[in-house]
Coordinates of N, CA and C in Angstrom, one line a residue:
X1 N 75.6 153.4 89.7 CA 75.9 153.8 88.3 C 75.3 152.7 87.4
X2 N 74.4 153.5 86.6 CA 74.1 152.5 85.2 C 74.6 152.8 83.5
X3 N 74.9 151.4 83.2 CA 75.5 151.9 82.2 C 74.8 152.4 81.2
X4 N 75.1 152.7 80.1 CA 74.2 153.7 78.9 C 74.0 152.7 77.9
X5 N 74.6 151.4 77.8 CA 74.2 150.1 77.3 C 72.8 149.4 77.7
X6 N 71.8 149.1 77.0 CA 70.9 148.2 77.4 C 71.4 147.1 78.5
X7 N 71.3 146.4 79.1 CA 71.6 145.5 80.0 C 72.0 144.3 79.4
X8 N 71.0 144.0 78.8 CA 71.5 142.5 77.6 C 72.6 142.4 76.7
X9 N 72.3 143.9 76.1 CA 73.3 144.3 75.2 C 74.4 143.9 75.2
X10 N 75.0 145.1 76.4 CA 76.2 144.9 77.3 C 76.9 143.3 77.9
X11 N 75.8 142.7 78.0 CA 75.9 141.0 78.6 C 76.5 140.6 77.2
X12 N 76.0 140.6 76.2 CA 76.3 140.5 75.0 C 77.8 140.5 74.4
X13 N 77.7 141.9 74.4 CA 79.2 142.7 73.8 C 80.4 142.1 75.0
X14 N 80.2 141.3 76.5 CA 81.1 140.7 77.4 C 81.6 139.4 76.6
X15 N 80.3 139.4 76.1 CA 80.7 137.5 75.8 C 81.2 137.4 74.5
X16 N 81.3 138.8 74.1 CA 82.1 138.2 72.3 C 83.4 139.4 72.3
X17 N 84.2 140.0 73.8 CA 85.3 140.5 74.0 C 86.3 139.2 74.6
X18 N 87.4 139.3 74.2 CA 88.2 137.9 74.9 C 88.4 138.2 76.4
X19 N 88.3 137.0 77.0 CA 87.8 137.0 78.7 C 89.4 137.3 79.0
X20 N 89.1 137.9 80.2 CA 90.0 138.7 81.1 C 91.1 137.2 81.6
X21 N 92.2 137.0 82.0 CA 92.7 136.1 82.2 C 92.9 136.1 83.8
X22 N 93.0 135.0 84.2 CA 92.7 134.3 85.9 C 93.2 135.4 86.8
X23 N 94.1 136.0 86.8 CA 94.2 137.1 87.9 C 93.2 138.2 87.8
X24 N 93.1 138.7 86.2 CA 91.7 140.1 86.5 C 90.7 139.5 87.0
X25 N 90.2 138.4 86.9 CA 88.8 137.7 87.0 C 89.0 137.8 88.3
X26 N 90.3 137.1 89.2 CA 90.1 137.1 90.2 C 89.9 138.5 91.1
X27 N 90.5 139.7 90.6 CA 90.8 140.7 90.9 C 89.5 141.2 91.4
X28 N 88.9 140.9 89.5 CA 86.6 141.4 90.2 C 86.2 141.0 90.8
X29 N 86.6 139.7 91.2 CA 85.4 138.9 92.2 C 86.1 139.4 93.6
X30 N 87.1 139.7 93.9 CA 87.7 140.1 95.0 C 86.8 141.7 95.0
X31 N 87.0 142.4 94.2 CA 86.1 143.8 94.3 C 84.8 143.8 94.5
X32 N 84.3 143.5 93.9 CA 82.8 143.1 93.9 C 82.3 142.3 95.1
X33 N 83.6 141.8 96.2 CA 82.6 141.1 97.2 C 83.3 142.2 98.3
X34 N 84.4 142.9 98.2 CA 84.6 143.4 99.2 C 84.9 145.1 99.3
X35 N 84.4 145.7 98.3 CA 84.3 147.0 97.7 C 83.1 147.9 98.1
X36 N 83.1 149.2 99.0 CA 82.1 149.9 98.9 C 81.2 150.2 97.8
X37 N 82.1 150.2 97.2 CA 81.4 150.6 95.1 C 82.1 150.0 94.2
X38 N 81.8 148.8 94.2 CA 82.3 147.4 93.3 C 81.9 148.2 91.7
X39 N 81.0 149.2 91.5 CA 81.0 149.9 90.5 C 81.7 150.3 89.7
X40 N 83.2 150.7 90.8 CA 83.9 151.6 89.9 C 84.8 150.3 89.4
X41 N 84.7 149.3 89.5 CA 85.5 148.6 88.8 C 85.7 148.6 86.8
X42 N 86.8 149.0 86.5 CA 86.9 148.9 85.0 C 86.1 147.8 84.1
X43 N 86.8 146.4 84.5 CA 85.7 145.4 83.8 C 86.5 144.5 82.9
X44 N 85.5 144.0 82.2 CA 86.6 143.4 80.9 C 86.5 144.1 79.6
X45 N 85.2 144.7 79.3 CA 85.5 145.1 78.0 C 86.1 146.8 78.1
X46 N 85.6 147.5 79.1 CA 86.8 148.6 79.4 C 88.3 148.3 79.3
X47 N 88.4 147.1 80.0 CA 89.9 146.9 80.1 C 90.6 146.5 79.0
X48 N 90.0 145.3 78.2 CA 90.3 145.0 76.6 C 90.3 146.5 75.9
X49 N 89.4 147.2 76.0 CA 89.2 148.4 75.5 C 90.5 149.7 75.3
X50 N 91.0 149.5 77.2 CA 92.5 149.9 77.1 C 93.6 149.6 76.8
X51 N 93.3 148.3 76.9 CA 94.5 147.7 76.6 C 95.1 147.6 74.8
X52 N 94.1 147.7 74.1 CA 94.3 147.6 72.5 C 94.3 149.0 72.8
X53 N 93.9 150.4 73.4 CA 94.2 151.4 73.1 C 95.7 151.9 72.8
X54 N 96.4 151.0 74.0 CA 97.9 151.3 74.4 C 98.5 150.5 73.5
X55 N 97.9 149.4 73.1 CA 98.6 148.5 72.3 C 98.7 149.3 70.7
X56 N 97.4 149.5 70.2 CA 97.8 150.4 69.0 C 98.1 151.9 69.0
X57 N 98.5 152.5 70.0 CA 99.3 154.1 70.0 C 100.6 153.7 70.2
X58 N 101.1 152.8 70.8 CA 102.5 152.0 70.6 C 103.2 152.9 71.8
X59 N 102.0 153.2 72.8 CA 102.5 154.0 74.2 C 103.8 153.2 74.9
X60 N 104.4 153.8 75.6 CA 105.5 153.1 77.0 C 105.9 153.9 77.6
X61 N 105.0 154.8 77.8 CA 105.3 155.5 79.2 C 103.4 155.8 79.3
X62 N 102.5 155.5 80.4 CA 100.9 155.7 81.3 C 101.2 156.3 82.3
X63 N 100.0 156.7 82.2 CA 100.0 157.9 83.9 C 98.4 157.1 83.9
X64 N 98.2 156.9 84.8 CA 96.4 156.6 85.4 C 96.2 157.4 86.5
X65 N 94.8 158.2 86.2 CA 94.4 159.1 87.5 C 93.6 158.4 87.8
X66 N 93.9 157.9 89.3 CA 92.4 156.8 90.0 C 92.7 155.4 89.6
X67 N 93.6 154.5 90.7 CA 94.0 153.3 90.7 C 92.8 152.2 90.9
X68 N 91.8 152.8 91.9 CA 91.1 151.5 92.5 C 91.8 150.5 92.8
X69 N 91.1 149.1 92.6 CA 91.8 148.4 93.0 C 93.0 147.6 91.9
X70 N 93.4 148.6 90.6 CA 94.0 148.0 89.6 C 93.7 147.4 88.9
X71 N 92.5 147.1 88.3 CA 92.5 146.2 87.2 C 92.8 147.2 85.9
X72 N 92.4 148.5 86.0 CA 92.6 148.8 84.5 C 94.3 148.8 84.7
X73 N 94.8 149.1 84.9 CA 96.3 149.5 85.6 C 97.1 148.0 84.8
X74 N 96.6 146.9 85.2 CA 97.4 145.4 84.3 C 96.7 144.9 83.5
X75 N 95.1 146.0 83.3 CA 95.2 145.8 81.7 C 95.9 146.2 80.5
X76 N 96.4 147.7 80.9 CA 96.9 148.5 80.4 C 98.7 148.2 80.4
X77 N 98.8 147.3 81.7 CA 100.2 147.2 81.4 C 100.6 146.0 80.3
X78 N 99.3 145.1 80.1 CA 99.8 144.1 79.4 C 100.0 144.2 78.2
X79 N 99.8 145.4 77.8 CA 100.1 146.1 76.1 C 101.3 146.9 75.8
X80 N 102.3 147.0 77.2 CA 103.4 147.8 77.4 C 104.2 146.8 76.9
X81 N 105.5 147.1 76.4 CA 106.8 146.5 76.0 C 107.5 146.3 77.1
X82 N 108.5 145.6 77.4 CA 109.2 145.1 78.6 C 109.6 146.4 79.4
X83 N 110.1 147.0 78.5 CA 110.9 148.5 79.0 C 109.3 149.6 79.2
X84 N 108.2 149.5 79.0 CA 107.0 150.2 79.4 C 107.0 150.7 81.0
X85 N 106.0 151.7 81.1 CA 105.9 151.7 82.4 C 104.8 152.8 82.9
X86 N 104.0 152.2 83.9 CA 102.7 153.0 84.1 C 103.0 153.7 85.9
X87 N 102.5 154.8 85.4 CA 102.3 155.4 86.9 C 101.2 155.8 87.3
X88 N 100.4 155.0 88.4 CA 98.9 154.8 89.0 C 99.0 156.0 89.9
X89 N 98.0 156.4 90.3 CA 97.4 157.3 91.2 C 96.6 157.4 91.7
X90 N 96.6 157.0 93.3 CA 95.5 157.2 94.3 C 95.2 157.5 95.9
X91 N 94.2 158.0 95.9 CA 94.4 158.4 97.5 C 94.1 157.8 98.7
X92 N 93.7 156.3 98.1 CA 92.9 155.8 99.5 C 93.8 154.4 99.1
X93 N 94.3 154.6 100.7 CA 95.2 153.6 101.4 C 95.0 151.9 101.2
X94 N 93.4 151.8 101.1 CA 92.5 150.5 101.0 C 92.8 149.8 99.4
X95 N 92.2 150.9 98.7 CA 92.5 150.6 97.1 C 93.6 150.4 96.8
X96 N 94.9 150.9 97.8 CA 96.4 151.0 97.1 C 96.7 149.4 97.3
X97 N 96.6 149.3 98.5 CA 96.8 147.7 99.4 C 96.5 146.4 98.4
X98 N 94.6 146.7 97.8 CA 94.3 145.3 97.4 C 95.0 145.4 95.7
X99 N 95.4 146.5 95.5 CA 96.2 146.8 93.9 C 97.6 146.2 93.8
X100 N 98.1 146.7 94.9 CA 99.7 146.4 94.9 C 99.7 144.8 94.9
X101 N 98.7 144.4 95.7 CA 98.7 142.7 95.9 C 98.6 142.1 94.6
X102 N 97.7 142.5 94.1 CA 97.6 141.9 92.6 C 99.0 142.4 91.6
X103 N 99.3 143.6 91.8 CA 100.3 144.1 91.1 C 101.8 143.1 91.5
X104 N 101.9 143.0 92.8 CA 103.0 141.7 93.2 C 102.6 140.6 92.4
X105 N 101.3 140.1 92.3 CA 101.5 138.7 91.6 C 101.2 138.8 90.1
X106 N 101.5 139.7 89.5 CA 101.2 139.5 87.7 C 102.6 140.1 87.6
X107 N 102.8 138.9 86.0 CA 104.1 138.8 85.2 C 104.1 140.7 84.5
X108 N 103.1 141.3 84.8 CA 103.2 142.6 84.7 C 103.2 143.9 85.4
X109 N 102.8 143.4 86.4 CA 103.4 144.1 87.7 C 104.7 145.3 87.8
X110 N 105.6 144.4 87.1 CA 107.0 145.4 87.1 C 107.0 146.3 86.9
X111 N 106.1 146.5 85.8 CA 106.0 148.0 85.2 C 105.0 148.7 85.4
X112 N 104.4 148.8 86.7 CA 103.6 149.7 87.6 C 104.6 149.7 88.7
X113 N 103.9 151.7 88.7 CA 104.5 152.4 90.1 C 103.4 152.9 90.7
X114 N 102.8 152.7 91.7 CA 101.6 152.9 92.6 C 102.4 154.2 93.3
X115 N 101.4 155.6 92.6 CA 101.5 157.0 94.0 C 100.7 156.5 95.0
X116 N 100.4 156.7 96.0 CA 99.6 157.4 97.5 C 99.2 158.8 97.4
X117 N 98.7 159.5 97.2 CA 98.7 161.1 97.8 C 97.9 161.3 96.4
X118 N 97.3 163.0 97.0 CA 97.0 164.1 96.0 C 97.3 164.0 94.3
X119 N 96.2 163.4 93.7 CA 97.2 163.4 92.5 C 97.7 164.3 91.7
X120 N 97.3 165.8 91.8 CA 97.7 166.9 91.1 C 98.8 167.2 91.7
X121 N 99.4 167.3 92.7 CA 100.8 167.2 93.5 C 101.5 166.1 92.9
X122 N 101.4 164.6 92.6 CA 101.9 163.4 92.0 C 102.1 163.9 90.7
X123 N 101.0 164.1 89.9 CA 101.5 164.4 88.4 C 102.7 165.7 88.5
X124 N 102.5 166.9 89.3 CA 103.1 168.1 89.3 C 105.1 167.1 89.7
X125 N 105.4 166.4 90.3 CA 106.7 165.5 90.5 C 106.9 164.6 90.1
X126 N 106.1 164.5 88.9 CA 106.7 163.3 88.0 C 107.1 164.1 86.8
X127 N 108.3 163.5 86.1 CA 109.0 164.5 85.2 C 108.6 163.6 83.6
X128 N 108.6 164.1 82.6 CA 108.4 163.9 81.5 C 107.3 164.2 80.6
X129 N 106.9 163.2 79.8 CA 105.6 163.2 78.8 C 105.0 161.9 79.1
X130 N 103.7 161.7 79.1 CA 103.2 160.5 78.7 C 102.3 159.9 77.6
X131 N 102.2 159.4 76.8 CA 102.0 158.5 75.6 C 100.3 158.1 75.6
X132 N 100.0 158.4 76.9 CA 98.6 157.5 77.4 C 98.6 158.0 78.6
X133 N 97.0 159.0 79.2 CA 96.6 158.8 80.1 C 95.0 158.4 80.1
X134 N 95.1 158.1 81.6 CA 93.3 157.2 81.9 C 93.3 157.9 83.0
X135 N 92.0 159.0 82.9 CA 91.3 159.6 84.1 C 90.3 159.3 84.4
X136 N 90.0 158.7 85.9 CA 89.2 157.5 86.1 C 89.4 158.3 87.8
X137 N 89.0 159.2 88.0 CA 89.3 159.4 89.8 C 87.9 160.8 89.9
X138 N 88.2 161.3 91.0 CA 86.8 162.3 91.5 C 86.4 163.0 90.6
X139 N 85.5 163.4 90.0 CA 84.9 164.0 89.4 C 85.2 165.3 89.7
X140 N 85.3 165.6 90.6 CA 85.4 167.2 90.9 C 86.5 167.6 90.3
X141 N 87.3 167.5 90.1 CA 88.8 168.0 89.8 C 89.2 167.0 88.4
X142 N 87.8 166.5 87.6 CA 88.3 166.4 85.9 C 88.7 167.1 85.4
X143 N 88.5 168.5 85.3 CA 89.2 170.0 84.7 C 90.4 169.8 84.5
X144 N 90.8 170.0 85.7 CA 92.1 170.2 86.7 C 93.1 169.1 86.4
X145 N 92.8 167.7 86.1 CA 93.6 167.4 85.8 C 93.4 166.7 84.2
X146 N 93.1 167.5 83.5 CA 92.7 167.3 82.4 C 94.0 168.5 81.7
X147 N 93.4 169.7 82.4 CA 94.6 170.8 82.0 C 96.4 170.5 82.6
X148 N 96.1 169.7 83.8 CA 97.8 169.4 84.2 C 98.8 168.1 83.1
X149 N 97.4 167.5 82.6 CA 98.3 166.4 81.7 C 98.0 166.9 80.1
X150 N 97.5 167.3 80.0 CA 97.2 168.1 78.3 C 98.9 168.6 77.6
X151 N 99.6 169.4 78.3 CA 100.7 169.4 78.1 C 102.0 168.7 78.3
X152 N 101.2 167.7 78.9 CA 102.5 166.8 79.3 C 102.1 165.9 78.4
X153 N 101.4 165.8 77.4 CA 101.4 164.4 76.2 C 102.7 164.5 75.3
X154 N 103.0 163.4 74.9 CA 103.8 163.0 73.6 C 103.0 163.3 72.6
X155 N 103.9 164.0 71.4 CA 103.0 164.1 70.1 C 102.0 163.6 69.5
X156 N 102.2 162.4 69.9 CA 101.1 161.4 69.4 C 100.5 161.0 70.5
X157 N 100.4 161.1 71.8 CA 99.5 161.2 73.2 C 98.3 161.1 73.0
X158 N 97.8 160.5 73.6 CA 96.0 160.3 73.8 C 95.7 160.4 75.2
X159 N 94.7 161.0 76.0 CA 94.1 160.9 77.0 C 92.7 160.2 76.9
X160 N 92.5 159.6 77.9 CA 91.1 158.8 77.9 C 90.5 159.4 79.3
X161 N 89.4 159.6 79.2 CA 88.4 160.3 80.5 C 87.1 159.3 81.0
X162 N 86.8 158.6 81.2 CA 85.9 157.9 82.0 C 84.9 158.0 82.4
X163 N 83.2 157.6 82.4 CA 82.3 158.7 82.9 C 81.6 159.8 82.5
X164 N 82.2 160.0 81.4 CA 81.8 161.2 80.6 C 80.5 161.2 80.4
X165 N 79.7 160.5 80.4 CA 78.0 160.5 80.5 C 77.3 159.9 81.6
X166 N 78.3 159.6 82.5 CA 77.5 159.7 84.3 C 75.8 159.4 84.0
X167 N 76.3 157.8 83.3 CA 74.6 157.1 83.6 C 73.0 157.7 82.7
X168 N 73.9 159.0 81.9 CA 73.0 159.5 81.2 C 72.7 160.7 81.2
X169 N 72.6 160.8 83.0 CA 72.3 162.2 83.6 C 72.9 163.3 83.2
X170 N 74.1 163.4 82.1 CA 74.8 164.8 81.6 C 73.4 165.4 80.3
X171 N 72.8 164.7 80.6 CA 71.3 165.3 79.6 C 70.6 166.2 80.5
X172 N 70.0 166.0 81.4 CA 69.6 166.7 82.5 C 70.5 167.3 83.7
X173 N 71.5 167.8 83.9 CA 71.9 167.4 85.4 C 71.3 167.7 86.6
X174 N 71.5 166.5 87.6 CA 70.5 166.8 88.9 C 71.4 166.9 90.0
X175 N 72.4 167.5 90.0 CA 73.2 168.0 90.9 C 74.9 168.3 90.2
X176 N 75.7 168.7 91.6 CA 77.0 169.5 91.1 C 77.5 169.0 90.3
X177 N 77.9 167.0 90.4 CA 78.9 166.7 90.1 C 78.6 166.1 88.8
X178 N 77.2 166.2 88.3 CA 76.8 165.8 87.2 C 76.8 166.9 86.4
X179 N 77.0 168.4 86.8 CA 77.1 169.7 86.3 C 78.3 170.0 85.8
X180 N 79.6 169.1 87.0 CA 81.3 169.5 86.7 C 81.1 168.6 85.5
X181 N 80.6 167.1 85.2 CA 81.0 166.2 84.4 C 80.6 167.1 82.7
X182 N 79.1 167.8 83.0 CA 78.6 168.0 81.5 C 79.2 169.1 81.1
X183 N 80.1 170.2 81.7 CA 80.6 171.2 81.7 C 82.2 170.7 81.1
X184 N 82.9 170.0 81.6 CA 83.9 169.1 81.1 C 84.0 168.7 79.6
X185 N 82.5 168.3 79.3 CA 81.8 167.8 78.0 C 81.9 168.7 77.0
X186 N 81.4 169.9 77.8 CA 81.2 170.9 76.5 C 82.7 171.3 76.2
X187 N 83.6 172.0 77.3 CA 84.4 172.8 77.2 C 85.4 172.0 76.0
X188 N 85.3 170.1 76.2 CA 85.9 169.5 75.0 C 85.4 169.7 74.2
X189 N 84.4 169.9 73.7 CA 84.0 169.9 72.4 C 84.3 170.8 71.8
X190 N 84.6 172.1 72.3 CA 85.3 173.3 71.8 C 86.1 173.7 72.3
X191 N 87.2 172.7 72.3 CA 88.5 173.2 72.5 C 89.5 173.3 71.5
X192 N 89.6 174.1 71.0 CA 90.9 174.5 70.4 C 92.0 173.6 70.1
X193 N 92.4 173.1 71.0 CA 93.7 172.8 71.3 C 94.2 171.2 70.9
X194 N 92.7 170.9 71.4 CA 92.5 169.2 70.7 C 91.4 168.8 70.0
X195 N 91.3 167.2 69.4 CA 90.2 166.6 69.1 C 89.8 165.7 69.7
X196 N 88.6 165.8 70.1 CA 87.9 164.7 70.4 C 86.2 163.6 70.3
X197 N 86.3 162.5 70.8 CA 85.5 161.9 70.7 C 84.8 161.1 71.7
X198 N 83.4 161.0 71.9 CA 83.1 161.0 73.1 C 82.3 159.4 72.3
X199 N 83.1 158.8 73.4 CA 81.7 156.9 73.3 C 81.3 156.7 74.2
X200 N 80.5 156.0 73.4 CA 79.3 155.2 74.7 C 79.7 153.8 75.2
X201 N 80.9 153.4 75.5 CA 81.6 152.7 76.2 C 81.4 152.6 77.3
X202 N 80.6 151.6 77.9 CA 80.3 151.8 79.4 C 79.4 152.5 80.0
X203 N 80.1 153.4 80.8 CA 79.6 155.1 81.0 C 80.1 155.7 80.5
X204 N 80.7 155.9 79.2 CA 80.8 156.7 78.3 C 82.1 156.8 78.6
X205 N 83.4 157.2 77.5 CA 84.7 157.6 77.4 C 84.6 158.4 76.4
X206 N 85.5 159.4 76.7 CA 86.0 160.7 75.6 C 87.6 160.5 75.3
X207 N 88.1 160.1 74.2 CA 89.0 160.3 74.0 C 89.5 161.2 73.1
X208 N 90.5 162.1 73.2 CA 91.4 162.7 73.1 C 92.9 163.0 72.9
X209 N 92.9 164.1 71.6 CA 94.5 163.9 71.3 C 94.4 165.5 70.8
X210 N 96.0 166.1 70.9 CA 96.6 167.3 70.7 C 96.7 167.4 69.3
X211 N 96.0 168.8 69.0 CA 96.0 168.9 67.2 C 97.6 169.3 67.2

């Protein structure tokens, strides 16, 4: 994956976001040396980026599709109130392990609950609304779970989507999953039902809220 930032740029825009504090740093360097796709790591200015999201919707209750190894997960929790609380989601045993580790040792940890399993089965047995979601997991099934949490928002709920310009390629696409992603693209753009905004954050984020 490349990002849709010039390279420098991006180096740039790191060094004038406030640095990640001693556990996330440690978190990346732990990813990045022992991760098939140190790629999908969130980052610092993604994670600053969440974190002031939650912080100014005045969310306390997250849902995250796609845990990795947790860094967006206690970025996002550090903007929660004591009584806050996020519920992660993911399917591979590996990611859960080096998450929860980190999740045991941060003063914010508490208020994460790490699923295991399918996450359209996980969201389908979790009861309520949530205030804030981050869809950050397979691309194949962004629809799918785009439509299962749409109605489960709070009035004032935002969804964030991740990816949304897959390195650029949703201009041309050169296969399926860059076909599900620009298809995702459009169908938000005329949707009815909400408004949204697509940035060039990264690999791009779309966020989203219920008219």
């Amino acid at each position: 994956m490349s990002f849709i930032v010039e390279e420098q740029l991006e180096e740039y825009a790191e060094g004038h976001t406030t640095a990640p504090d001693p556990l996330l740093a440690e978190l990346a360097a732990e990813t990045k040396a022992t991760m098939a796709a140190p790629q999908m790591l969130t980052g610092p200015i993604e994670g600053r980026f969440l974190e002031l999201l939650v912080a100014g919707s005045g969310a306390t209750r997250v849902l995250e599709i796609g845990t990795f190894t947790g860094y967006s997960a206690l970025s996002m929790a550090a903007a929660l109130p004591a009584d806050g609380r996020i519920d992660t989601l993911d399917i591979e045993p590996r990611h859960a392990e080096v998450a929860q580790r980190y999740f045991d040792r941060s003063p914010d940890g508490g208020k994460i609950t790490l699923h295991l399993g399918p996450a359209l089965e996980t969201i389908d047995a979790l009861e309520g609304e949530f205030d804030f979601v981050f869809i950050d997991a397979d691309k194949e099934n962004y629809d799918a779970y785009y439509e299962a949490v749409l109605p489960r928002l709070s009035e004032r709920g935002l969804i964030a989507i991740d990816n949304t310009l897959w390195s650029g390629r949703v201009l041309d696409p050169p296969d399926e999953t860059t076909r599900t992603i620009a298809a995702l693209n459009d169908k938000l753009a005329e949707d009815e039902r909400v408004v949204a905004v697509q940035l060039t954050v990264r690999d791009g984020v779309t966020l989203i809220r219920r008219r």
